[in-house]
Structure formats: structure tokens, C-alpha cells
Amino acid sequence: MGKPEGKYAWTVTVGTKGQIVLPKEAREVFGIEPGDTLIIFGDKKKGLAIPPKSQFSELFAKIFNK
């Protein structure tokens, strides 16, 4: 059974300073380069989400516009 197209799952380890390292494949798939800034959303019931940077403007508009 193969994975669904466009769907990914990786594991990361949290270091002593609370840092995580994104797997190389994840960085390549999403075009994440050294120095990029990511946004992390958290919901106690649903967990954490790191949306693609291409969606930042859309997400900020939804969150901060009335």
C-alpha cells in the first residue's frame, strides 16, 4: 500500500533547547531554505500546524481581518 499522493509524514526530535530539525525531504518538498521564517499554529485539541509559506498572506488575512 503506497502513500497518498501529496501526503507526507515525518518524525522529529526536540532538542534540549526546544529546537527541532526539519527532515531534508520536508525542506525540499516545501522549499524551505536556511534563514526562512516559519509560523507555527497551535491548538490544544488539534495539535500543531506549520503551513506552507505560500499561504502566509491568506492565513494572516483570515486571522487578523475583521
C-alpha atoms as an extended CHARMM CRD file, in Angstrom:
* protein
*
        66  EXT
         1         1  MET       CA              0.0000000000        0.0000000000        0.0000000000  PROA      1               0.0000000000
         2         2  GLY       CA              1.5810000000        3.3000000000       -1.1110000000  PROA      2               0.0000000000
         3         3  LYS       CA              1.1550000000        6.6660000000        0.4800000000  PROA      3               0.0000000000
         4         4  PRO       CA             -1.4530000000        9.0410000000       -0.9210000000  PROA      4               0.0000000000
         5         5  GLU       CA             -0.0080000000       11.4950000000       -3.4290000000  PROA      5               0.0000000000
         6         6  GLY       CA              0.9670000000       14.8020000000       -1.8770000000  PROA      6               0.0000000000
         7         7  LYS       CA              0.6770000000       13.4640000000        1.6950000000  PROA      7               0.0000000000
         8         8  TYR       CA              3.7460000000       13.2160000000        3.9320000000  PROA      8               0.0000000000
         9         9  ALA       CA              4.6570000000       12.2680000000        7.4810000000  PROA      9               0.0000000000
        10        10  TRP       CA              7.9830000000       12.6600000000        9.2440000000  PROA      10              0.0000000000
        11        11  THR       CA              9.2450000000       12.4300000000       12.7810000000  PROA      11              0.0000000000
        12        12  VAL       CA             11.4630000000       14.9940000000       14.5070000000  PROA      12              0.0000000000
        13        13  THR       CA             13.2550000000       15.0390000000       17.8290000000  PROA      13              0.0000000000
        14        14  VAL       CA             13.0260000000       18.0130000000       20.1650000000  PROA      14              0.0000000000
        15        15  GLY       CA             16.4560000000       19.0510000000       21.4640000000  PROA      15              0.0000000000
        16        16  THR       CA             17.2660000000       20.3230000000       24.9450000000  PROA      16              0.0000000000
        17        17  LYS       CA             16.6980000000       23.9280000000       23.7980000000  PROA      17              0.0000000000
        18        18  GLY       CA             13.2820000000       23.0750000000       22.3280000000  PROA      18              0.0000000000
        19        19  GLN       CA             14.5890000000       23.0920000000       18.7740000000  PROA      19              0.0000000000
        20        20  ILE       CA             13.5570000000       20.6750000000       16.0550000000  PROA      20              0.0000000000
        21        21  VAL       CA             15.3310000000       19.8460000000       12.8150000000  PROA      21              0.0000000000
        22        22  LEU       CA             13.0940000000       19.5580000000        9.7780000000  PROA      22              0.0000000000
        23        23  PRO       CA             13.9480000000       16.4730000000        7.7220000000  PROA      23              0.0000000000
        24        24  LYS       CA             15.7820000000       17.1380000000        4.4510000000  PROA      24              0.0000000000
        25        25  GLU       CA             12.9090000000       15.7050000000        2.3920000000  PROA      25              0.0000000000
        26        26  ALA       CA             10.4320000000       18.0300000000        4.1280000000  PROA      26              0.0000000000
        27        27  ARG       CA             12.6470000000       21.0580000000        3.4260000000  PROA      27              0.0000000000
        28        28  GLU       CA             12.9790000000       20.0390000000       -0.2220000000  PROA      28              0.0000000000
        29        29  VAL       CA              9.2620000000       19.3370000000       -0.7400000000  PROA      29              0.0000000000
        30        30  PHE       CA              8.2310000000       22.6850000000        0.7500000000  PROA      30              0.0000000000
        31        31  GLY       CA             11.1520000000       24.7740000000       -0.4830000000  PROA      31              0.0000000000
        32        32  ILE       CA             12.3740000000       25.6770000000        2.9940000000  PROA      32              0.0000000000
        33        33  GLU       CA             15.8210000000       27.2740000000        2.9600000000  PROA      33              0.0000000000
        34        34  PRO       CA             18.2230000000       28.2320000000        5.7760000000  PROA      34              0.0000000000
        35        35  GLY       CA             17.1540000000       31.5680000000        7.2410000000  PROA      35              0.0000000000
        36        36  ASP       CA             13.4760000000       31.1650000000        6.2570000000  PROA      36              0.0000000000
        37        37  THR       CA             10.9290000000       32.1340000000        8.8710000000  PROA      37              0.0000000000
        38        38  LEU       CA              8.1340000000       29.6690000000        9.5860000000  PROA      38              0.0000000000
        39        39  ILE       CA              4.9390000000       30.1820000000       11.5160000000  PROA      39              0.0000000000
        40        40  ILE       CA              3.5950000000       27.5160000000       13.8470000000  PROA      40              0.0000000000
        41        41  PHE       CA             -0.0600000000       27.4310000000       14.8570000000  PROA      41              0.0000000000
        42        42  GLY       CA             -1.1270000000       25.5320000000       17.9490000000  PROA      42              0.0000000000
        43        43  ASP       CA             -4.4420000000       24.2330000000       19.2120000000  PROA      43              0.0000000000
        44        44  LYS       CA             -4.5220000000       22.2030000000       22.4270000000  PROA      44              0.0000000000
        45        45  LYS       CA             -7.1060000000       19.8260000000       20.9620000000  PROA      45              0.0000000000
        46        46  LYS       CA             -5.9010000000       19.6210000000       17.3460000000  PROA      46              0.0000000000
        47        47  GLY       CA             -2.1230000000       19.9380000000       17.7850000000  PROA      47              0.0000000000
        48        48  LEU       CA              0.4880000000       21.9390000000       15.8920000000  PROA      48              0.0000000000
        49        49  ALA       CA              0.4830000000       23.0150000000       12.2570000000  PROA      49              0.0000000000
        50        50  ILE       CA              3.2410000000       24.5200000000       10.1260000000  PROA      50              0.0000000000
        51        51  PRO       CA              1.5370000000       25.8250000000        6.9870000000  PROA      51              0.0000000000
        52        52  PRO       CA              3.4740000000       26.3790000000        3.7550000000  PROA      52              0.0000000000
        53        53  LYS       CA              4.9240000000       29.8560000000        3.4580000000  PROA      53              0.0000000000
        54        54  SER       CA              2.9200000000       30.3950000000        0.2670000000  PROA      54              0.0000000000
        55        55  GLN       CA             -0.2070000000       30.5520000000        2.4590000000  PROA      55              0.0000000000
        56        56  PHE       CA              1.0640000000       33.1450000000        4.9930000000  PROA      56              0.0000000000
        57        57  SER       CA             -0.7520000000       36.1230000000        3.4810000000  PROA      57              0.0000000000
        58        58  GLU       CA             -4.0350000000       34.2340000000        3.2250000000  PROA      58              0.0000000000
        59        59  LEU       CA             -3.7670000000       32.9140000000        6.7900000000  PROA      59              0.0000000000
        60        60  PHE       CA             -2.8390000000       36.3120000000        8.2550000000  PROA      60              0.0000000000
        61        61  ALA       CA             -5.8060000000       37.8890000000        6.4710000000  PROA      61              0.0000000000
        62        62  LYS       CA             -8.1890000000       35.3040000000        7.9280000000  PROA      62              0.0000000000
        63        63  ILE       CA             -6.7890000000       35.7050000000       11.4440000000  PROA      63              0.0000000000
        64        64  PHE       CA             -6.3890000000       39.4790000000       11.6770000000  PROA      64              0.0000000000
        65        65  ASN       CA             -9.0350000000       40.9350000000        9.3680000000  PROA      65              0.0000000000
        66        66  LYS       CA            -12.4730000000       41.5360000000       10.7480000000  PROA      66              0.0000000000
